[in-house]
PDB file of C-alpha atoms in Angstrom:
ATOM      1  CA  GLU A   1     116.941 109.538  76.718  1.00  0.00           C
ATOM      2  CA  ALA A   2     114.258 107.063  75.638  1.00  0.00           C
ATOM      3  CA  GLY A   3     112.913 104.732  78.294  1.00  0.00           C
ATOM      4  CA  VAL A   4     112.210 101.030  78.105  1.00  0.00           C
ATOM      5  CA  THR A   5     109.642 100.294  75.418  1.00  0.00           C
ATOM      6  CA  GLN A   6     107.470  97.226  75.002  1.00  0.00           C
ATOM      7  CA  PHE A   7     105.355  95.962  72.156  1.00  0.00           C
ATOM      8  CA  PRO A   8     102.486  95.236  71.919  1.00  0.00           C
ATOM      9  CA  SER A   9     100.745  97.034  74.774  1.00  0.00           C
ATOM     10  CA  HIS A  10      97.893  94.530  74.695  1.00  0.00           C
ATOM     11  CA  SER A  11      97.472  91.079  73.198  1.00  0.00           C
ATOM     12  CA  VAL A  12      94.426  88.843  73.257  1.00  0.00           C
ATOM     13  CA  ILE A  13      94.968  85.310  71.984  1.00  0.00           C
ATOM     14  CA  GLU A  14      93.257  81.966  72.226  1.00  0.00           C
ATOM     15  CA  LYS A  15      94.560  79.075  74.226  1.00  0.00           C
ATOM     16  CA  GLY A  16      97.030  77.099  72.157  1.00  0.00           C
ATOM     17  CA  GLN A  17      98.192  80.046  70.059  1.00  0.00           C
ATOM     18  CA  THR A  18     101.619  81.623  70.084  1.00  0.00           C
ATOM     19  CA  VAL A  19     102.492  85.148  71.167  1.00  0.00           C
ATOM     20  CA  THR A  20     105.768  87.026  71.013  1.00  0.00           C
ATOM     21  CA  LEU A  21     106.425  90.028  73.214  1.00  0.00           C
ATOM     22  CA  ARG A  22     109.200  92.495  72.496  1.00  0.00           C
ATOM     23  CA  CYS A  23     111.249  94.728  74.757  1.00  0.00           C
ATOM     24  CA  ASP A  24     113.708  97.464  73.852  1.00  0.00           C
ATOM     25  CA  PRO A  25     115.831  98.440  76.857  1.00  0.00           C
ATOM     26  CA  ILE A  26     117.380 101.807  77.567  1.00  0.00           C
ATOM     27  CA  SER A  27     120.349 102.282  75.261  1.00  0.00           C
ATOM     28  CA  GLY A  28     123.580 101.215  76.938  1.00  0.00           C
ATOM     29  CA  HIS A  29     121.927  99.041  79.572  1.00  0.00           C
ATOM     30  CA  ASP A  30     123.543  95.616  79.467  1.00  0.00           C
ATOM     31  CA  ASN A  31     121.068  94.118  81.931  1.00  0.00           C
ATOM     32  CA  LEU A  32     117.553  93.245  80.795  1.00  0.00           C
ATOM     33  CA  TYR A  33     114.889  91.591  82.928  1.00  0.00           C
ATOM     34  CA  TRP A  34     111.473  90.091  82.349  1.00  0.00           C
ATOM     35  CA  TYR A  35     108.817  90.081  85.081  1.00  0.00           C
ATOM     36  CA  ARG A  36     105.161  89.116  85.167  1.00  0.00           C
ATOM     37  CA  ARG A  37     102.244  90.215  87.299  1.00  0.00           C
ATOM     38  CA  VAL A  38      99.204  87.997  87.433  1.00  0.00           C
ATOM     39  CA  MET A  39      96.008  89.802  88.499  1.00  0.00           C
ATOM     40  CA  GLY A  40      96.255  91.069  92.075  1.00  0.00           C
ATOM     41  CA  LYS A  41      99.445  89.228  92.866  1.00  0.00           C
ATOM     42  CA  GLU A  42     103.013  90.369  93.273  1.00  0.00           C
ATOM     43  CA  ILE A  43     105.324  91.127  90.366  1.00  0.00           C
ATOM     44  CA  LYS A  44     107.382  88.000  89.772  1.00  0.00           C
ATOM     45  CA  PHE A  45     110.815  87.691  88.234  1.00  0.00           C
ATOM     46  CA  LEU A  46     111.095  85.566  85.107  1.00  0.00           C
ATOM     47  CA  LEU A  47     114.654  85.979  83.864  1.00  0.00           C
ATOM     48  CA  HIS A  48     117.703  88.202  83.555  1.00  0.00           C
ATOM     49  CA  PHE A  49     119.995  88.799  80.568  1.00  0.00           C
ATOM     50  CA  VAL A  50     123.441  90.293  80.715  1.00  0.00           C
ATOM     51  CA  LYS A  51     124.046  91.393  77.150  1.00  0.00           C
ATOM     52  CA  GLU A  52     122.990  88.373  75.073  1.00  0.00           C
ATOM     53  CA  SER A  53     123.563  85.778  77.822  1.00  0.00           C
ATOM     54  CA  LYS A  54     120.965  84.433  80.223  1.00  0.00           C
ATOM     55  CA  GLN A  55     122.275  85.218  83.707  1.00  0.00           C
ATOM     56  CA  ASP A  56     119.330  83.809  85.637  1.00  0.00           C
ATOM     57  CA  GLU A  57     116.236  82.115  84.250  1.00  0.00           C
ATOM     58  CA  SER A  58     115.070  80.649  87.541  1.00  0.00           C
ATOM     59  CA  GLY A  59     111.668  82.335  87.291  1.00  0.00           C
ATOM     60  CA  MET A  60     110.626  80.951  83.910  1.00  0.00           C
ATOM     61  CA  PRO A  61     107.428  78.954  84.548  1.00  0.00           C
ATOM     62  CA  ASN A  62     108.028  76.107  82.084  1.00  0.00           C
ATOM     63  CA  ASN A  63     109.395  75.268  78.661  1.00  0.00           C
ATOM     64  CA  ARG A  64     106.496  76.954  76.887  1.00  0.00           C
ATOM     65  CA  PHE A  65     108.324  80.218  77.536  1.00  0.00           C
ATOM     66  CA  LEU A  66     111.353  81.126  75.435  1.00  0.00           C
ATOM     67  CA  ALA A  67     113.319  84.350  75.840  1.00  0.00           C
ATOM     68  CA  GLU A  68     116.002  85.616  73.520  1.00  0.00           C
ATOM     69  CA  ARG A  69     118.139  88.707  73.306  1.00  0.00           C
ATOM     70  CA  THR A  70     119.610  89.020  69.873  1.00  0.00           C
ATOM     71  CA  GLY A  71     122.986  90.750  69.802  1.00  0.00           C
ATOM     72  CA  GLY A  72     122.498  92.009  73.316  1.00  0.00           C
ATOM     73  CA  THR A  73     119.998  94.662  72.254  1.00  0.00           C
ATOM     74  CA  TYR A  74     116.244  94.072  72.217  1.00  0.00           C
ATOM     75  CA  SER A  75     114.667  90.964  73.717  1.00  0.00           C
ATOM     76  CA  THR A  76     111.697  88.800  72.841  1.00  0.00           C
ATOM     77  CA  LEU A  77     109.621  86.539  75.045  1.00  0.00           C
ATOM     78  CA  LYS A  78     107.650  83.886  73.208  1.00  0.00           C
ATOM     79  CA  VAL A  79     104.881  81.837  74.748  1.00  0.00           C
ATOM     80  CA  GLN A  80     104.024  78.711  72.781  1.00  0.00           C
ATOM     81  CA  PRO A  81     101.451  77.273  73.182  1.00  0.00           C
ATOM     82  CA  ALA A  82      99.688  79.782  75.436  1.00  0.00           C
ATOM     83  CA  GLU A  83      97.580  78.562  78.340  1.00  0.00           C
ATOM     84  CA  LEU A  84      94.894  80.395  80.312  1.00  0.00           C
ATOM     85  CA  GLU A  85      97.181  80.813  83.343  1.00  0.00           C
ATOM     86  CA  ASP A  86      99.673  82.748  81.226  1.00  0.00           C
ATOM     87  CA  SER A  87      97.381  85.779  81.299  1.00  0.00           C
ATOM     88  CA  GLY A  88      98.845  88.769  83.083  1.00  0.00           C
ATOM     89  CA  VAL A  89     101.009  91.828  82.551  1.00  0.00           C
ATOM     90  CA  TYR A  90     104.542  91.174  81.347  1.00  0.00           C
ATOM     91  CA  PHE A  91     107.060  93.832  82.288  1.00  0.00           C
ATOM     92  CA  CYS A  92     110.514  94.341  80.930  1.00  0.00           C
ATOM     93  CA  ALA A  93     113.150  96.297  82.829  1.00  0.00           C
ATOM     94  CA  SER A  94     116.744  97.278  82.236  1.00  0.00           C
ATOM     95  CA  SER A  95     119.637  98.479  84.362  1.00  0.00           C
ATOM     96  CA  GLN A  96     123.257  99.478  84.250  1.00  0.00           C
ATOM     97  CA  ASP A  97     125.737  96.908  85.505  1.00  0.00           C
ATOM     98  CA  TRP A  98     127.051  98.971  88.428  1.00  0.00           C
ATOM     99  CA  ASP A  99     123.656  98.965  90.197  1.00  0.00           C
ATOM    100  CA  ARG A 100     121.436  96.100  89.147  1.00  0.00           C
ATOM    101  CA  THR A 101     118.853  96.971  91.772  1.00  0.00           C
ATOM    102  CA  ARG A 102     118.092 100.311  90.101  1.00  0.00           C
ATOM    103  CA  GLN A 103     115.860  98.935  87.376  1.00  0.00           C
ATOM    104  CA  TYR A 104     113.814 100.966  84.904  1.00  0.00           C
ATOM    105  CA  PHE A 105     110.565  99.365  83.846  1.00  0.00           C
ATOM    106  CA  GLY A 106     108.665  99.497  80.595  1.00  0.00           C
ATOM    107  CA  PRO A 107     104.891 100.054  80.457  1.00  0.00           C
ATOM    108  CA  GLY A 108     104.197  96.335  80.201  1.00  0.00           C
ATOM    109  CA  THR A 109     102.298  94.089  77.794  1.00  0.00           C
ATOM    110  CA  ARG A 110      98.892  92.952  78.980  1.00  0.00           C
ATOM    111  CA  LEU A 111      98.368  89.391  77.739  1.00  0.00           C
ATOM    112  CA  THR A 112      94.936  87.825  77.839  1.00  0.00           C
ATOM    113  CA  VAL A 113      94.566  84.177  76.912  1.00  0.00           C
ATOM    114  CA  THR A 114      90.973  83.091  76.284  1.00  0.00           C
TER     115      THR A 114
ATOM    116  CA  GLY B   1     112.044  81.421  99.745  1.00  0.00           C
ATOM    117  CA  GLN B   2     112.217  85.152 100.319  1.00  0.00           C
ATOM    118  CA  GLN B   3     108.857  86.877 100.504  1.00  0.00           C
ATOM    119  CA  LEU B   4     107.719  90.430 101.106  1.00  0.00           C
ATOM    120  CA  ASN B   5     104.413  91.173 102.813  1.00  0.00           C
ATOM    121  CA  GLN B   6     102.881  94.588 102.305  1.00  0.00           C
ATOM    122  CA  SER B   7     100.169  96.201 104.327  1.00  0.00           C
ATOM    123  CA  PRO B   8      97.646  97.497 104.012  1.00  0.00           C
ATOM    124  CA  GLN B   9      96.468  95.901 100.784  1.00  0.00           C
ATOM    125  CA  SER B  10      94.497  99.020  99.862  1.00  0.00           C
ATOM    126  CA  MET B  11      93.776 102.465 101.229  1.00  0.00           C
ATOM    127  CA  PHE B  12      91.119 105.029 100.441  1.00  0.00           C
ATOM    128  CA  ILE B  13      91.949 108.413 101.899  1.00  0.00           C
ATOM    129  CA  GLN B  14      90.972 112.056 101.681  1.00  0.00           C
ATOM    130  CA  GLU B  15      93.195 114.514  99.857  1.00  0.00           C
ATOM    131  CA  GLY B  16      95.561 116.191 102.299  1.00  0.00           C
ATOM    132  CA  GLU B  17      95.852 113.219 104.631  1.00  0.00           C
ATOM    133  CA  ASP B  18      99.140 111.526 105.414  1.00  0.00           C
ATOM    134  CA  VAL B  19      99.641 107.914 104.339  1.00  0.00           C
ATOM    135  CA  SER B  20     101.741 105.181 105.844  1.00  0.00           C
ATOM    136  CA  MET B  21     102.417 101.712 104.470  1.00  0.00           C
ATOM    137  CA  ASN B  22     104.902  99.023 105.324  1.00  0.00           C
ATOM    138  CA  CYS B  23     106.660  95.981 104.069  1.00  0.00           C
ATOM    139  CA  THR B  24     107.974  93.079 106.133  1.00  0.00           C
ATOM    140  CA  SER B  25     109.962  89.951 105.484  1.00  0.00           C
ATOM    141  CA  SER B  26     111.036  86.899 107.443  1.00  0.00           C
ATOM    142  CA  SER B  27     114.504  87.191 105.898  1.00  0.00           C
ATOM    143  CA  ILE B  28     117.051  89.988 105.776  1.00  0.00           C
ATOM    144  CA  PHE B  29     117.295  92.338 102.811  1.00  0.00           C
ATOM    145  CA  ASN B  30     120.376  94.455 102.106  1.00  0.00           C
ATOM    146  CA  THR B  31     118.502  96.905  99.907  1.00  0.00           C
ATOM    147  CA  TRP B  32     114.920  98.116 100.014  1.00  0.00           C
ATOM    148  CA  LEU B  33     113.206  99.695  97.047  1.00  0.00           C
ATOM    149  CA  TRP B  34     109.877 101.462  96.766  1.00  0.00           C
ATOM    150  CA  TYR B  35     108.147 101.644  93.390  1.00  0.00           C
ATOM    151  CA  LYS B  36     104.928 103.287  92.247  1.00  0.00           C
ATOM    152  CA  GLN B  37     102.826 102.047  89.362  1.00  0.00           C
ATOM    153  CA  ASP B  38     100.387 104.426  87.717  1.00  0.00           C
ATOM    154  CA  PRO B  39      97.481 102.901  85.787  1.00  0.00           C
ATOM    155  CA  GLY B  40      98.650 101.599  82.399  1.00  0.00           C
ATOM    156  CA  GLU B  41     102.293 102.264  83.177  1.00  0.00           C
ATOM    157  CA  GLY B  42     105.214 100.276  84.496  1.00  0.00           C
ATOM    158  CA  PRO B  43     106.592 100.624  88.028  1.00  0.00           C
ATOM    159  CA  VAL B  44     108.738 103.693  88.637  1.00  0.00           C
ATOM    160  CA  LEU B  45     111.437 103.715  91.302  1.00  0.00           C
ATOM    161  CA  LEU B  46     110.636 106.245  94.035  1.00  0.00           C
ATOM    162  CA  ILE B  47     113.229 105.602  96.719  1.00  0.00           C
ATOM    163  CA  ALA B  48     116.145 103.204  97.197  1.00  0.00           C
ATOM    164  CA  LEU B  49     117.511 102.415 100.671  1.00  0.00           C
ATOM    165  CA  TYR B  50     120.902 100.809 101.160  1.00  0.00           C
ATOM    166  CA  LYS B  51     121.692 100.891 104.893  1.00  0.00           C
ATOM    167  CA  ALA B  52     119.875  99.692 107.995  1.00  0.00           C
ATOM    168  CA  GLY B  53     118.294 102.645 109.777  1.00  0.00           C
ATOM    169  CA  GLU B  54     118.527 104.865 106.700  1.00  0.00           C
ATOM    170  CA  LEU B  55     115.791 107.469 106.323  1.00  0.00           C
ATOM    171  CA  THR B  56     115.441 108.961 102.837  1.00  0.00           C
ATOM    172  CA  SER B  57     113.048 111.546 101.420  1.00  0.00           C
ATOM    173  CA  ASN B  58     111.893 112.312  97.913  1.00  0.00           C
ATOM    174  CA  GLY B  59     109.594 115.318  98.019  1.00  0.00           C
ATOM    175  CA  ARG B  60     106.546 114.399 100.086  1.00  0.00           C
ATOM    176  CA  LEU B  61     107.695 110.782 100.302  1.00  0.00           C
ATOM    177  CA  THR B  62     109.819 109.419 103.113  1.00  0.00           C
ATOM    178  CA  ALA B  63     111.032 105.841 103.415  1.00  0.00           C
ATOM    179  CA  GLN B  64     112.957 104.069 106.132  1.00  0.00           C
ATOM    180  CA  PHE B  65     115.126 100.951 106.105  1.00  0.00           C
ATOM    181  CA  GLY B  66     114.286  99.062 109.302  1.00  0.00           C
ATOM    182  CA  ILE B  67     117.012  98.422 111.871  1.00  0.00           C
ATOM    183  CA  THR B  68     116.409  94.675 111.760  1.00  0.00           C
ATOM    184  CA  ARG B  69     116.750  94.780 107.933  1.00  0.00           C
ATOM    185  CA  LYS B  70     113.483  92.838 107.787  1.00  0.00           C
ATOM    186  CA  ASP B  71     111.155  95.753 107.207  1.00  0.00           C
ATOM    187  CA  SER B  72     110.699  99.110 105.541  1.00  0.00           C
ATOM    188  CA  PHE B  73     108.151 101.905 105.714  1.00  0.00           C
ATOM    189  CA  LEU B  74     106.908 104.446 103.195  1.00  0.00           C
ATOM    190  CA  ASN B  75     105.121 107.595 104.259  1.00  0.00           C
ATOM    191  CA  ILE B  76     103.407 110.113 102.005  1.00  0.00           C
ATOM    192  CA  SER B  77     102.574 113.465 103.507  1.00  0.00           C
ATOM    193  CA  ALA B  78      99.705 115.728 102.434  1.00  0.00           C
ATOM    194  CA  SER B  79      98.397 113.361  99.759  1.00  0.00           C
ATOM    195  CA  ILE B  80      97.171 114.730  96.430  1.00  0.00           C
ATOM    196  CA  PRO B  81      95.060 113.059  93.705  1.00  0.00           C
ATOM    197  CA  SER B  82      98.102 112.175  91.580  1.00  0.00           C
ATOM    198  CA  ASP B  83      99.387 109.963  94.412  1.00  0.00           C
ATOM    199  CA  VAL B  84      96.806 107.407  93.260  1.00  0.00           C
ATOM    200  CA  GLY B  85      98.387 104.158  92.146  1.00  0.00           C
ATOM    201  CA  ILE B  86      99.907 100.926  93.385  1.00  0.00           C
ATOM    202  CA  TYR B  87     102.951 101.113  95.638  1.00  0.00           C
ATOM    203  CA  PHE B  88     105.319  98.154  95.689  1.00  0.00           C
ATOM    204  CA  CYS B  89     108.194  97.395  97.970  1.00  0.00           C
ATOM    205  CA  ALA B  90     110.991  95.296  96.520  1.00  0.00           C
ATOM    206  CA  GLY B  91     114.389  93.960  97.362  1.00  0.00           C
ATOM    207  CA  PRO B  92     117.115  91.959  95.669  1.00  0.00           C
ATOM    208  CA  HIS B  93     117.022  88.203  96.036  1.00  0.00           C
ATOM    209  CA  GLY B  94     120.118  86.859  97.760  1.00  0.00           C
ATOM    210  CA  SER B  95     123.237  89.048  97.391  1.00  0.00           C
ATOM    211  CA  SER B  96     122.942  92.790  96.946  1.00  0.00           C
ATOM    212  CA  ASN B  97     124.006  92.979  93.290  1.00  0.00           C
ATOM    213  CA  THR B  98     121.730  90.293  91.921  1.00  0.00           C
ATOM    214  CA  GLY B  99     119.377  91.335  89.162  1.00  0.00           C
ATOM    215  CA  LYS B 100     116.467  89.361  90.562  1.00  0.00           C
ATOM    216  CA  LEU B 101     114.056  91.555  92.514  1.00  0.00           C
ATOM    217  CA  ILE B 102     111.440  90.212  94.913  1.00  0.00           C
ATOM    218  CA  PHE B 103     108.253  92.317  95.087  1.00  0.00           C
ATOM    219  CA  GLY B 104     105.521  92.680  97.637  1.00  0.00           C
ATOM    220  CA  GLN B 105     101.876  92.311  96.611  1.00  0.00           C
ATOM    221  CA  GLY B 106     101.390  96.068  96.444  1.00  0.00           C
ATOM    222  CA  THR B 107      99.338  98.660  98.309  1.00  0.00           C
ATOM    223  CA  THR B 108      96.626 100.288  96.198  1.00  0.00           C
ATOM    224  CA  LEU B 109      96.112 103.916  97.125  1.00  0.00           C
ATOM    225  CA  GLN B 110      93.032 105.898  96.202  1.00  0.00           C
ATOM    226  CA  VAL B 111      92.736 109.592  97.056  1.00  0.00           C
ATOM    227  CA  LYS B 112      89.423 111.366  97.234  1.00  0.00           C
ATOM    228  CA  PRO B 113      89.651 115.038  96.187  1.00  0.00           C
TER     229      PRO B 113
END
């Protein structure tokens, strides 16, 4: 069974540019989550999809961040325009519905905004 | 809001030594999770604890769910070089079946062969 995959693994962009991160969850997992870890800090929740619907987006920093999950399969997280403080590692995770705490994480996308 | 405090922040130990780290909170958690992140990888779930007082092992790893439900401990016995990484405690925000996990800041473990 394939795990959670994320693309790209690294992205370096300039302030003001746009970046789109992609996540493919484990097949059959209805729940998809985005998290972010800024250097040396804790991993912070951004949002949670159940199929194609946003269940909880309480962690989204501001309206420069837009997450979508087309058809309840893969998800994208777009940052537009990027700011310096957006730098960090963005993780995607997925889970089955019967145990949402048992989340499987992807390898992350390291975003650097210069 | 809910916060998890991990200690120590980092550890540098000799291969073969036992390791102990903990996680505390000012609020109650109904589930405690321990994850490990290897360099360049995402966090991997090591142990999940669901009941106060529960003691669970996974190979050389043992974790306990504190009686007060405000803390948890992770012990690693006879450390080996591949134990190197960042260990995170985590728990669900609010009710037990929420998807939102709260993470501690992590304990970075380095093992000297």
